PDB file of N, CA and C in Angstrom:
ATOM      1  N   SER G 753     -13.423   5.998  11.046  1.00  0.00           N
ATOM      2  CA  SER G 753     -14.147   6.979  10.267  1.00  0.00           C
ATOM      3  C   SER G 753     -15.118   6.274   9.401  1.00  0.00           C
ATOM      4  N   GLY G 754     -16.147   7.029   9.005  1.00  0.00           N
ATOM      5  CA  GLY G 754     -17.238   6.574   8.105  1.00  0.00           C
ATOM      6  C   GLY G 754     -17.768   7.765   7.318  1.00  0.00           C
ATOM      7  N   LEU G 755     -18.533   7.371   6.254  1.00  0.00           N
ATOM      8  CA  LEU G 755     -19.060   8.415   5.455  1.00  0.00           C
ATOM      9  C   LEU G 755     -20.405   7.921   4.796  1.00  0.00           C
ATOM     10  N   ARG G 756     -21.232   8.763   4.385  1.00  0.00           N
ATOM     11  CA  ARG G 756     -22.439   8.498   3.587  1.00  0.00           C
ATOM     12  C   ARG G 756     -22.255   9.152   2.205  1.00  0.00           C
ATOM     13  N   LEU G 757     -22.447   8.446   1.188  1.00  0.00           N
ATOM     14  CA  LEU G 757     -22.200   8.806  -0.145  1.00  0.00           C
ATOM     15  C   LEU G 757     -23.526   8.640  -0.952  1.00  0.00           C
ATOM     16  N   ILE G 758     -23.891   9.648  -1.800  1.00  0.00           N
ATOM     17  CA  ILE G 758     -25.137   9.403  -2.538  1.00  0.00           C
ATOM     18  C   ILE G 758     -24.917   9.734  -3.977  1.00  0.00           C
ATOM     19  N   ASN G 759     -25.264   8.796  -4.764  1.00  0.00           N
ATOM     20  CA  ASN G 759     -25.118   8.944  -6.238  1.00  0.00           C
ATOM     21  C   ASN G 759     -26.351   9.740  -6.832  1.00  0.00           C
ATOM     22  N   LEU G 760     -26.108  10.971  -7.206  1.00  0.00           N
ATOM     23  CA  LEU G 760     -27.096  11.869  -7.746  1.00  0.00           C
ATOM     24  C   LEU G 760     -27.351  11.727  -9.273  1.00  0.00           C
ATOM     25  N   GLY G 761     -26.524  10.815  -9.928  1.00  0.00           N
ATOM     26  CA  GLY G 761     -26.757  10.475 -11.337  1.00  0.00           C
ATOM     27  C   GLY G 761     -25.837  11.490 -12.179  1.00  0.00           C
ATOM     28  N   ASN G 762     -25.616  11.099 -13.421  1.00  0.00           N
ATOM     29  CA  ASN G 762     -24.824  11.772 -14.352  1.00  0.00           C
ATOM     30  C   ASN G 762     -23.382  12.041 -13.873  1.00  0.00           C
ATOM     31  N   GLY G 763     -22.835  11.130 -13.149  1.00  0.00           N
ATOM     32  CA  GLY G 763     -21.467  11.294 -12.669  1.00  0.00           C
ATOM     33  C   GLY G 763     -21.378  12.207 -11.479  1.00  0.00           C
ATOM     34  N   ILE G 764     -22.421  12.675 -10.923  1.00  0.00           N
ATOM     35  CA  ILE G 764     -22.347  13.628  -9.743  1.00  0.00           C
ATOM     36  C   ILE G 764     -22.731  12.837  -8.423  1.00  0.00           C
ATOM     37  N   TRP G 765     -21.839  12.962  -7.495  1.00  0.00           N
ATOM     38  CA  TRP G 765     -22.001  12.256  -6.172  1.00  0.00           C
ATOM     39  C   TRP G 765     -22.058  13.330  -5.076  1.00  0.00           C
ATOM     40  N   PHE G 766     -22.687  12.961  -4.101  1.00  0.00           N
ATOM     41  CA  PHE G 766     -22.762  13.899  -2.902  1.00  0.00           C
ATOM     42  C   PHE G 766     -22.335  13.171  -1.676  1.00  0.00           C
ATOM     43  N   LEU G 767     -21.338  13.745  -0.976  1.00  0.00           N
ATOM     44  CA  LEU G 767     -20.778  13.259   0.300  1.00  0.00           C
ATOM     45  C   LEU G 767     -21.621  13.852   1.404  1.00  0.00           C
ATOM     46  N   GLU G 768     -22.538  13.153   1.974  1.00  0.00           N
ATOM     47  CA  GLU G 768     -23.387  13.686   3.049  1.00  0.00           C
ATOM     48  C   GLU G 768     -22.669  13.885   4.333  1.00  0.00           C
ATOM     49  N   ALA G 769     -21.738  12.979   4.641  1.00  0.00           N
ATOM     50  CA  ALA G 769     -21.019  13.146   5.928  1.00  0.00           C
ATOM     51  C   ALA G 769     -19.747  12.383   5.920  1.00  0.00           C
ATOM     52  N   LEU G 770     -18.741  13.015   6.457  1.00  0.00           N
ATOM     53  CA  LEU G 770     -17.475  12.297   6.755  1.00  0.00           C
ATOM     54  C   LEU G 770     -17.273  12.432   8.309  1.00  0.00           C
ATOM     55  N   GLU G 771     -17.287  11.361   8.971  1.00  0.00           N
ATOM     56  CA  GLU G 771     -17.229  11.406  10.456  1.00  0.00           C
ATOM     57  C   GLU G 771     -16.148  10.556  11.071  1.00  0.00           C
ATOM     58  N   THR G 772     -15.476  11.015  12.090  1.00  0.00           N
ATOM     59  CA  THR G 772     -14.514  10.265  12.793  1.00  0.00           C
ATOM     60  C   THR G 772     -14.861  10.370  14.253  1.00  0.00           C
ATOM     61  N   SER G 773     -14.740   9.269  14.950  1.00  0.00           N
ATOM     62  CA  SER G 773     -15.052   9.241  16.377  1.00  0.00           C
ATOM     63  C   SER G 773     -14.152  10.266  17.093  1.00  0.00           C
ATOM     64  N   PRO G 774     -14.607  11.026  18.037  1.00  0.00           N
ATOM     65  CA  PRO G 774     -13.831  12.082  18.699  1.00  0.00           C
ATOM     66  C   PRO G 774     -12.417  11.512  19.225  1.00  0.00           C
ATOM     67  N   ASN G 775     -12.391  10.281  19.683  1.00  0.00           N
ATOM     68  CA  ASN G 775     -11.229   9.681  20.320  1.00  0.00           C
ATOM     69  C   ASN G 775     -10.129   9.368  19.150  1.00  0.00           C
ATOM     70  N   ASP G 776     -10.641   9.292  17.898  1.00  0.00           N
ATOM     71  CA  ASP G 776      -9.728   8.944  16.795  1.00  0.00           C
ATOM     72  C   ASP G 776      -9.422  10.059  15.850  1.00  0.00           C
ATOM     73  N   ARG G 777      -9.728  11.356  16.251  1.00  0.00           N
ATOM     74  CA  ARG G 777      -9.459  12.437  15.395  1.00  0.00           C
ATOM     75  C   ARG G 777      -8.003  12.779  15.420  1.00  0.00           C
ATOM     76  N   ASN G 778      -7.511  13.531  14.435  1.00  0.00           N
ATOM     77  CA  ASN G 778      -6.155  14.041  14.309  1.00  0.00           C
ATOM     78  C   ASN G 778      -5.137  12.810  14.039  1.00  0.00           C
ATOM     79  N   ASN G 779      -5.692  11.686  13.503  1.00  0.00           N
ATOM     80  CA  ASN G 779      -4.792  10.626  13.165  1.00  0.00           C
ATOM     81  C   ASN G 779      -4.714  10.316  11.716  1.00  0.00           C
ATOM     82  N   GLY G 780      -5.385  11.196  10.840  1.00  0.00           N
ATOM     83  CA  GLY G 780      -5.387  11.015   9.442  1.00  0.00           C
ATOM     84  C   GLY G 780      -6.406  10.038   8.921  1.00  0.00           C
ATOM     85  N   TYR G 781      -7.271   9.493   9.739  1.00  0.00           N
ATOM     86  CA  TYR G 781      -8.269   8.499   9.237  1.00  0.00           C
ATOM     87  C   TYR G 781      -9.209   9.122   8.291  1.00  0.00           C
ATOM     88  N   GLY G 782      -9.748  10.287   8.669  1.00  0.00           N
ATOM     89  CA  GLY G 782     -10.704  10.963   7.724  1.00  0.00           C
ATOM     90  C   GLY G 782     -10.124  11.179   6.410  1.00  0.00           C
ATOM     91  N   LYS G 783      -8.900  11.721   6.353  1.00  0.00           N
ATOM     92  CA  LYS G 783      -8.209  12.021   5.105  1.00  0.00           C
ATOM     93  C   LYS G 783      -7.889  10.768   4.303  1.00  0.00           C
ATOM     94  N   LEU G 784      -7.489   9.709   4.982  1.00  0.00           N
ATOM     95  CA  LEU G 784      -7.359   8.390   4.279  1.00  0.00           C
ATOM     96  C   LEU G 784      -8.563   7.801   3.678  1.00  0.00           C
ATOM     97  N   LEU G 785      -9.722   7.927   4.420  1.00  0.00           N
ATOM     98  CA  LEU G 785     -10.942   7.514   3.862  1.00  0.00           C
ATOM     99  C   LEU G 785     -11.380   8.325   2.685  1.00  0.00           C
ATOM    100  N   LEU G 786     -11.319   9.660   2.865  1.00  0.00           N
ATOM    101  CA  LEU G 786     -11.786  10.562   1.757  1.00  0.00           C
ATOM    102  C   LEU G 786     -10.911  10.292   0.453  1.00  0.00           C
ATOM    103  N   ASN G 787      -9.646  10.158   0.588  1.00  0.00           N
ATOM    104  CA  ASN G 787      -8.765   9.769  -0.490  1.00  0.00           C
ATOM    105  C   ASN G 787      -9.136   8.458  -1.192  1.00  0.00           C
ATOM    106  N   SER G 788      -9.481   7.529  -0.329  1.00  0.00           N
ATOM    107  CA  SER G 788      -9.842   6.215  -0.839  1.00  0.00           C
ATOM    108  C   SER G 788     -11.114   6.267  -1.575  1.00  0.00           C
ATOM    109  N   ILE G 789     -12.083   7.095  -1.058  1.00  0.00           N
ATOM    110  CA  ILE G 789     -13.329   7.121  -1.823  1.00  0.00           C
ATOM    111  C   ILE G 789     -13.270   7.900  -3.140  1.00  0.00           C
ATOM    112  N   ILE G 790     -12.351   8.860  -3.182  1.00  0.00           N
ATOM    113  CA  ILE G 790     -12.109   9.518  -4.370  1.00  0.00           C
ATOM    114  C   ILE G 790     -11.558   8.550  -5.427  1.00  0.00           C
ATOM    115  N   GLU G 791     -10.591   7.696  -5.066  1.00  0.00           N
ATOM    116  CA  GLU G 791     -10.050   6.684  -5.979  1.00  0.00           C
ATOM    117  C   GLU G 791     -11.064   5.696  -6.400  1.00  0.00           C
ATOM    118  N   TYR G 792     -11.930   5.282  -5.463  1.00  0.00           N
ATOM    119  CA  TYR G 792     -13.076   4.384  -5.781  1.00  0.00           C
ATOM    120  C   TYR G 792     -14.009   4.978  -6.819  1.00  0.00           C
ATOM    121  N   LEU G 793     -14.354   6.231  -6.579  1.00  0.00           N
ATOM    122  CA  LEU G 793     -15.305   6.928  -7.560  1.00  0.00           C
ATOM    123  C   LEU G 793     -14.779   7.017  -8.865  1.00  0.00           C
ATOM    124  N   LYS G 794     -13.411   7.080  -9.090  1.00  0.00           N
ATOM    125  CA  LYS G 794     -12.838   7.081 -10.443  1.00  0.00           C
ATOM    126  C   LYS G 794     -13.264   5.931 -11.245  1.00  0.00           C
ATOM    127  N   THR G 795     -13.435   4.800 -10.548  1.00  0.00           N
ATOM    128  CA  THR G 795     -13.862   3.571 -11.273  1.00  0.00           C
ATOM    129  C   THR G 795     -15.298   3.667 -11.741  1.00  0.00           C
ATOM    130  N   TYR G 796     -16.088   4.554 -11.271  1.00  0.00           N
ATOM    131  CA  TYR G 796     -17.456   4.821 -11.684  1.00  0.00           C
ATOM    132  C   TYR G 796     -17.619   5.928 -12.577  1.00  0.00           C
ATOM    133  N   ASP G 797     -16.482   6.420 -13.169  1.00  0.00           N
ATOM    134  CA  ASP G 797     -16.494   7.529 -14.078  1.00  0.00           C
ATOM    135  C   ASP G 797     -17.210   8.777 -13.544  1.00  0.00           C
ATOM    136  N   ALA G 798     -16.826   9.080 -12.252  1.00  0.00           N
ATOM    137  CA  ALA G 798     -17.392  10.211 -11.577  1.00  0.00           C
ATOM    138  C   ALA G 798     -16.902  11.567 -12.175  1.00  0.00           C
ATOM    139  N   LYS G 799     -17.718  12.564 -12.118  1.00  0.00           N
ATOM    140  CA  LYS G 799     -17.405  13.895 -12.653  1.00  0.00           C
ATOM    141  C   LYS G 799     -17.101  14.810 -11.497  1.00  0.00           C
ATOM    142  N   LYS G 800     -17.913  14.761 -10.458  1.00  0.00           N
ATOM    143  CA  LYS G 800     -17.728  15.653  -9.369  1.00  0.00           C
ATOM    144  C   LYS G 800     -18.351  15.059  -8.152  1.00  0.00           C
ATOM    145  N   LEU G 801     -17.672  15.423  -7.072  1.00  0.00           N
ATOM    146  CA  LEU G 801     -18.064  14.980  -5.716  1.00  0.00           C
ATOM    147  C   LEU G 801     -18.380  16.335  -4.889  1.00  0.00           C
ATOM    148  N   GLU G 802     -19.654  16.458  -4.443  1.00  0.00           N
ATOM    149  CA  GLU G 802     -19.951  17.743  -3.645  1.00  0.00           C
ATOM    150  C   GLU G 802     -20.240  17.404  -2.257  1.00  0.00           C
ATOM    151  N   CYS G 803     -20.019  18.438  -1.474  1.00  0.00           N
ATOM    152  CA  CYS G 803     -20.400  18.281  -0.009  1.00  0.00           C
ATOM    153  C   CYS G 803     -20.634  19.635   0.560  1.00  0.00           C
ATOM    154  N   LEU G 804     -21.329  19.678   1.681  1.00  0.00           N
ATOM    155  CA  LEU G 804     -21.512  20.913   2.490  1.00  0.00           C
ATOM    156  C   LEU G 804     -20.739  20.717   3.817  1.00  0.00           C
ATOM    157  N   ILE G 805     -20.013  21.694   4.221  1.00  0.00           N
ATOM    158  CA  ILE G 805     -19.246  21.728   5.384  1.00  0.00           C
ATOM    159  C   ILE G 805     -19.681  22.916   6.273  1.00  0.00           C
ATOM    160  N   GLY G 806     -19.884  22.643   7.569  1.00  0.00           N
ATOM    161  CA  GLY G 806     -20.267  23.771   8.447  1.00  0.00           C
ATOM    162  C   GLY G 806     -19.187  24.792   8.436  1.00  0.00           C
ATOM    163  N   SER G 807     -19.688  26.025   8.351  1.00  0.00           N
ATOM    164  CA  SER G 807     -18.811  27.296   8.169  1.00  0.00           C
ATOM    165  C   SER G 807     -17.826  27.362   9.323  1.00  0.00           C
ATOM    166  N   THR G 808     -18.109  26.745  10.493  1.00  0.00           N
ATOM    167  CA  THR G 808     -17.183  26.848  11.671  1.00  0.00           C
ATOM    168  C   THR G 808     -16.380  25.613  11.856  1.00  0.00           C
ATOM    169  N   ASN G 809     -16.591  24.584  10.968  1.00  0.00           N
ATOM    170  CA  ASN G 809     -15.856  23.314  11.028  1.00  0.00           C
ATOM    171  C   ASN G 809     -14.517  23.411  10.214  1.00  0.00           C
ATOM    172  N   ILE G 810     -13.551  24.161  10.823  1.00  0.00           N
ATOM    173  CA  ILE G 810     -12.305  24.393  10.155  1.00  0.00           C
ATOM    174  C   ILE G 810     -11.544  23.091   9.901  1.00  0.00           C
ATOM    175  N   ALA G 811     -11.534  22.206  10.846  1.00  0.00           N
ATOM    176  CA  ALA G 811     -10.828  20.938  10.637  1.00  0.00           C
ATOM    177  C   ALA G 811     -11.298  20.159   9.396  1.00  0.00           C
ATOM    178  N   SER G 812     -12.681  20.084   9.297  1.00  0.00           N
ATOM    179  CA  SER G 812     -13.192  19.394   8.199  1.00  0.00           C
ATOM    180  C   SER G 812     -12.853  20.111   6.804  1.00  0.00           C
ATOM    181  N   GLN G 813     -12.941  21.474   6.847  1.00  0.00           N
ATOM    182  CA  GLN G 813     -12.610  22.255   5.650  1.00  0.00           C
ATOM    183  C   GLN G 813     -11.169  21.958   5.303  1.00  0.00           C
ATOM    184  N   ARG G 814     -10.225  21.935   6.274  1.00  0.00           N
ATOM    185  CA  ARG G 814      -8.853  21.703   5.869  1.00  0.00           C
ATOM    186  C   ARG G 814      -8.697  20.243   5.344  1.00  0.00           C
ATOM    187  N   THR G 815      -9.340  19.313   5.960  1.00  0.00           N
ATOM    188  CA  THR G 815      -9.168  17.908   5.505  1.00  0.00           C
ATOM    189  C   THR G 815      -9.672  17.764   4.101  1.00  0.00           C
ATOM    190  N   HIS G 816     -10.759  18.364   3.717  1.00  0.00           N
ATOM    191  CA  HIS G 816     -11.267  18.266   2.368  1.00  0.00           C
ATOM    192  C   HIS G 816     -10.380  19.102   1.345  1.00  0.00           C
ATOM    193  N   GLU G 817      -9.944  20.260   1.769  1.00  0.00           N
ATOM    194  CA  GLU G 817      -8.978  21.000   0.886  1.00  0.00           C
ATOM    195  C   GLU G 817      -7.709  20.137   0.641  1.00  0.00           C
ATOM    196  N   SER G 818      -7.219  19.513   1.685  1.00  0.00           N
ATOM    197  CA  SER G 818      -5.958  18.737   1.455  1.00  0.00           C
ATOM    198  C   SER G 818      -6.195  17.580   0.538  1.00  0.00           C
ATOM    199  N   CYS G 819      -7.408  17.232   0.360  1.00  0.00           N
ATOM    200  CA  CYS G 819      -7.679  15.997  -0.573  1.00  0.00           C
ATOM    201  C   CYS G 819      -8.114  16.531  -1.892  1.00  0.00           C
ATOM    202  N   GLY G 820      -8.050  17.833  -2.205  1.00  0.00           N
ATOM    203  CA  GLY G 820      -8.304  18.470  -3.504  1.00  0.00           C
ATOM    204  C   GLY G 820      -9.743  18.978  -3.681  1.00  0.00           C
ATOM    205  N   PHE G 821     -10.506  19.131  -2.611  1.00  0.00           N
ATOM    206  CA  PHE G 821     -11.785  19.783  -2.705  1.00  0.00           C
ATOM    207  C   PHE G 821     -11.560  21.294  -2.845  1.00  0.00           C
ATOM    208  N   ILE G 822     -12.422  21.926  -3.576  1.00  0.00           N
ATOM    209  CA  ILE G 822     -12.333  23.394  -3.753  1.00  0.00           C
ATOM    210  C   ILE G 822     -13.471  24.082  -3.083  1.00  0.00           C
ATOM    211  N   ARG G 823     -13.208  25.063  -2.242  1.00  0.00           N
ATOM    212  CA  ARG G 823     -14.178  25.876  -1.585  1.00  0.00           C
ATOM    213  C   ARG G 823     -14.854  26.729  -2.692  1.00  0.00           C
ATOM    214  N   THR G 824     -16.189  26.771  -2.699  1.00  0.00           N
ATOM    215  CA  THR G 824     -16.941  27.495  -3.715  1.00  0.00           C
ATOM    216  C   THR G 824     -17.712  28.705  -3.033  1.00  0.00           C
ATOM    217  N   ASN G 825     -18.189  29.561  -3.828  1.00  0.00           N
ATOM    218  CA  ASN G 825     -19.003  30.662  -3.440  1.00  0.00           C
ATOM    219  C   ASN G 825     -20.488  30.330  -3.812  1.00  0.00           C
ATOM    220  N   LEU G 826     -20.713  29.093  -4.281  1.00  0.00           N
ATOM    221  CA  LEU G 826     -22.118  28.670  -4.629  1.00  0.00           C
ATOM    222  C   LEU G 826     -22.996  28.529  -3.431  1.00  0.00           C
ATOM    223  N   SER G 827     -24.221  28.831  -3.548  1.00  0.00           N
ATOM    224  CA  SER G 827     -25.119  28.819  -2.351  1.00  0.00           C
ATOM    225  C   SER G 827     -25.337  27.323  -2.039  1.00  0.00           C
ATOM    226  N   PRO G 828     -25.067  26.934  -0.899  1.00  0.00           N
ATOM    227  CA  PRO G 828     -25.252  25.550  -0.427  1.00  0.00           C
ATOM    228  C   PRO G 828     -26.807  25.360  -0.223  1.00  0.00           C
ATOM    229  N   ILE G 829     -27.323  24.385  -0.988  1.00  0.00           N
ATOM    230  CA  ILE G 829     -28.786  24.135  -0.809  1.00  0.00           C
ATOM    231  C   ILE G 829     -28.963  22.881  -0.046  1.00  0.00           C
ATOM    232  N   ASP G 830     -29.853  23.032   0.961  1.00  0.00           N
ATOM    233  CA  ASP G 830     -30.131  21.868   1.874  1.00  0.00           C
ATOM    234  C   ASP G 830     -31.118  20.934   1.200  1.00  0.00           C
ATOM    235  N   TRP G 831     -31.326  19.733   1.824  1.00  0.00           N
ATOM    236  CA  TRP G 831     -32.208  18.745   1.247  1.00  0.00           C
ATOM    237  C   TRP G 831     -33.682  19.281   1.009  1.00  0.00           C
ATOM    238  N   ASP G 832     -34.127  20.239   1.823  1.00  0.00           N
ATOM    239  CA  ASP G 832     -35.453  20.776   1.599  1.00  0.00           C
ATOM    240  C   ASP G 832     -35.471  21.871   0.517  1.00  0.00           C
ATOM    241  N   GLY G 833     -34.344  22.141  -0.130  1.00  0.00           N
ATOM    242  CA  GLY G 833     -34.397  23.202  -1.162  1.00  0.00           C
ATOM    243  C   GLY G 833     -33.961  24.511  -0.728  1.00  0.00           C
ATOM    244  N   ALA G 834     -33.824  24.709   0.611  1.00  0.00           N
ATOM    245  CA  ALA G 834     -33.535  26.032   1.225  1.00  0.00           C
ATOM    246  C   ALA G 834     -32.051  26.302   1.235  1.00  0.00           C
ATOM    247  N   ILE G 835     -31.663  27.562   1.151  1.00  0.00           N
ATOM    248  CA  ILE G 835     -30.210  27.859   1.240  1.00  0.00           C
ATOM    249  C   ILE G 835     -29.803  27.651   2.766  1.00  0.00           C
ATOM    250  N   CYS G 836     -28.666  26.876   2.880  1.00  0.00           N
ATOM    251  CA  CYS G 836     -28.169  26.594   4.192  1.00  0.00           C
ATOM    252  C   CYS G 836     -27.186  27.689   4.549  1.00  0.00           C
ATOM    253  N   LYS G 837     -27.512  28.543   5.459  1.00  0.00           N
ATOM    254  CA  LYS G 837     -26.698  29.697   5.729  1.00  0.00           C
ATOM    255  C   LYS G 837     -25.530  29.369   6.674  1.00  0.00           C
ATOM    256  N   THR G 838     -25.430  28.237   7.174  1.00  0.00           N
ATOM    257  CA  THR G 838     -24.349  27.805   8.108  1.00  0.00           C
ATOM    258  C   THR G 838     -23.402  26.788   7.505  1.00  0.00           C
ATOM    259  N   ALA G 839     -23.440  26.743   6.154  1.00  0.00           N
ATOM    260  CA  ALA G 839     -22.484  25.749   5.480  1.00  0.00           C
ATOM    261  C   ALA G 839     -21.800  26.387   4.322  1.00  0.00           C
ATOM    262  N   ILE G 840     -20.811  25.726   3.852  1.00  0.00           N
ATOM    263  CA  ILE G 840     -20.047  26.129   2.693  1.00  0.00           C
ATOM    264  C   ILE G 840     -20.036  24.960   1.749  1.00  0.00           C
ATOM    265  N   LYS G 841     -20.277  25.205   0.399  1.00  0.00           N
ATOM    266  CA  LYS G 841     -20.262  24.159  -0.564  1.00  0.00           C
ATOM    267  C   LYS G 841     -18.858  23.870  -1.112  1.00  0.00           C
ATOM    268  N   TYR G 842     -18.418  22.633  -1.009  1.00  0.00           N
ATOM    269  CA  TYR G 842     -17.037  22.208  -1.496  1.00  0.00           C
ATOM    270  C   TYR G 842     -17.389  21.226  -2.652  1.00  0.00           C
ATOM    271  N   ILE G 843     -16.431  21.284  -3.666  1.00  0.00           N
ATOM    272  CA  ILE G 843     -16.589  20.372  -4.806  1.00  0.00           C
ATOM    273  C   ILE G 843     -15.222  19.779  -5.151  1.00  0.00           C
ATOM    274  N   TYR G 844     -15.224  18.442  -5.382  1.00  0.00           N
ATOM    275  CA  TYR G 844     -13.984  17.838  -5.830  1.00  0.00           C
ATOM    276  C   TYR G 844     -14.333  17.541  -7.428  1.00  0.00           C
ATOM    277  N   PHE G 845     -13.469  17.944  -8.278  1.00  0.00           N
ATOM    278  CA  PHE G 845     -13.663  17.651  -9.655  1.00  0.00           C
ATOM    279  C   PHE G 845     -12.828  16.525 -10.232  1.00  0.00           C
ATOM    280  N   PHE G 846     -13.364  15.629 -10.939  1.00  0.00           N
ATOM    281  CA  PHE G 846     -12.708  14.551 -11.585  1.00  0.00           C
ATOM    282  C   PHE G 846     -12.450  14.918 -13.028  1.00  0.00           C
ATOM    283  N   LYS G 847     -11.399  14.423 -13.679  1.00  0.00           N
ATOM    284  CA  LYS G 847     -11.141  14.555 -15.065  1.00  0.00           C
ATOM    285  C   LYS G 847     -11.238  15.991 -15.591  1.00  0.00           C
ATOM    286  N   ASN G 848     -10.620  16.984 -14.893  1.00  0.00           N
ATOM    287  CA  ASN G 848     -10.541  18.372 -15.212  1.00  0.00           C
ATOM    288  C   ASN G 848     -11.883  19.015 -15.444  1.00  0.00           C
ATOM    289  N   MET G 849     -12.805  18.576 -14.732  1.00  0.00           N
ATOM    290  CA  MET G 849     -14.193  19.232 -14.769  1.00  0.00           C
ATOM    291  C   MET G 849     -13.996  20.514 -13.975  1.00  0.00           C
ATOM    292  N   SER G 850     -15.024  21.431 -14.088  1.00  0.00           N
ATOM    293  CA  SER G 850     -15.002  22.720 -13.489  1.00  0.00           C
ATOM    294  C   SER G 850     -16.324  23.191 -13.214  1.00  0.00           C
ATOM    295  N   ILE G 851     -16.479  24.249 -12.416  1.00  0.00           N
ATOM    296  CA  ILE G 851     -17.829  24.842 -12.074  1.00  0.00           C
ATOM    297  C   ILE G 851     -18.527  25.338 -13.327  1.00  0.00           C
TER     298      ILE G 851
END
């Protein structure tokens, strides 16, 4: 598994991608990596970790939810500033932060 993580500043991080090779899926590697990065970000005084997950990617949604991410009703904004109609915004809050 691998991921791309972007520091947006002020304790806010963006998880651009969490990917596992098709041959290695359903072995818990993505969940292990995601939980590890959450623990790692705690050392950086992170406040929240945001990501966009495809609305049809149920496996990824379940993985993120099992790691403490919360599905939101917030409009997912793409890198070009447009609303991404095919994604759902998820957020992991550190230190009792909230929306």
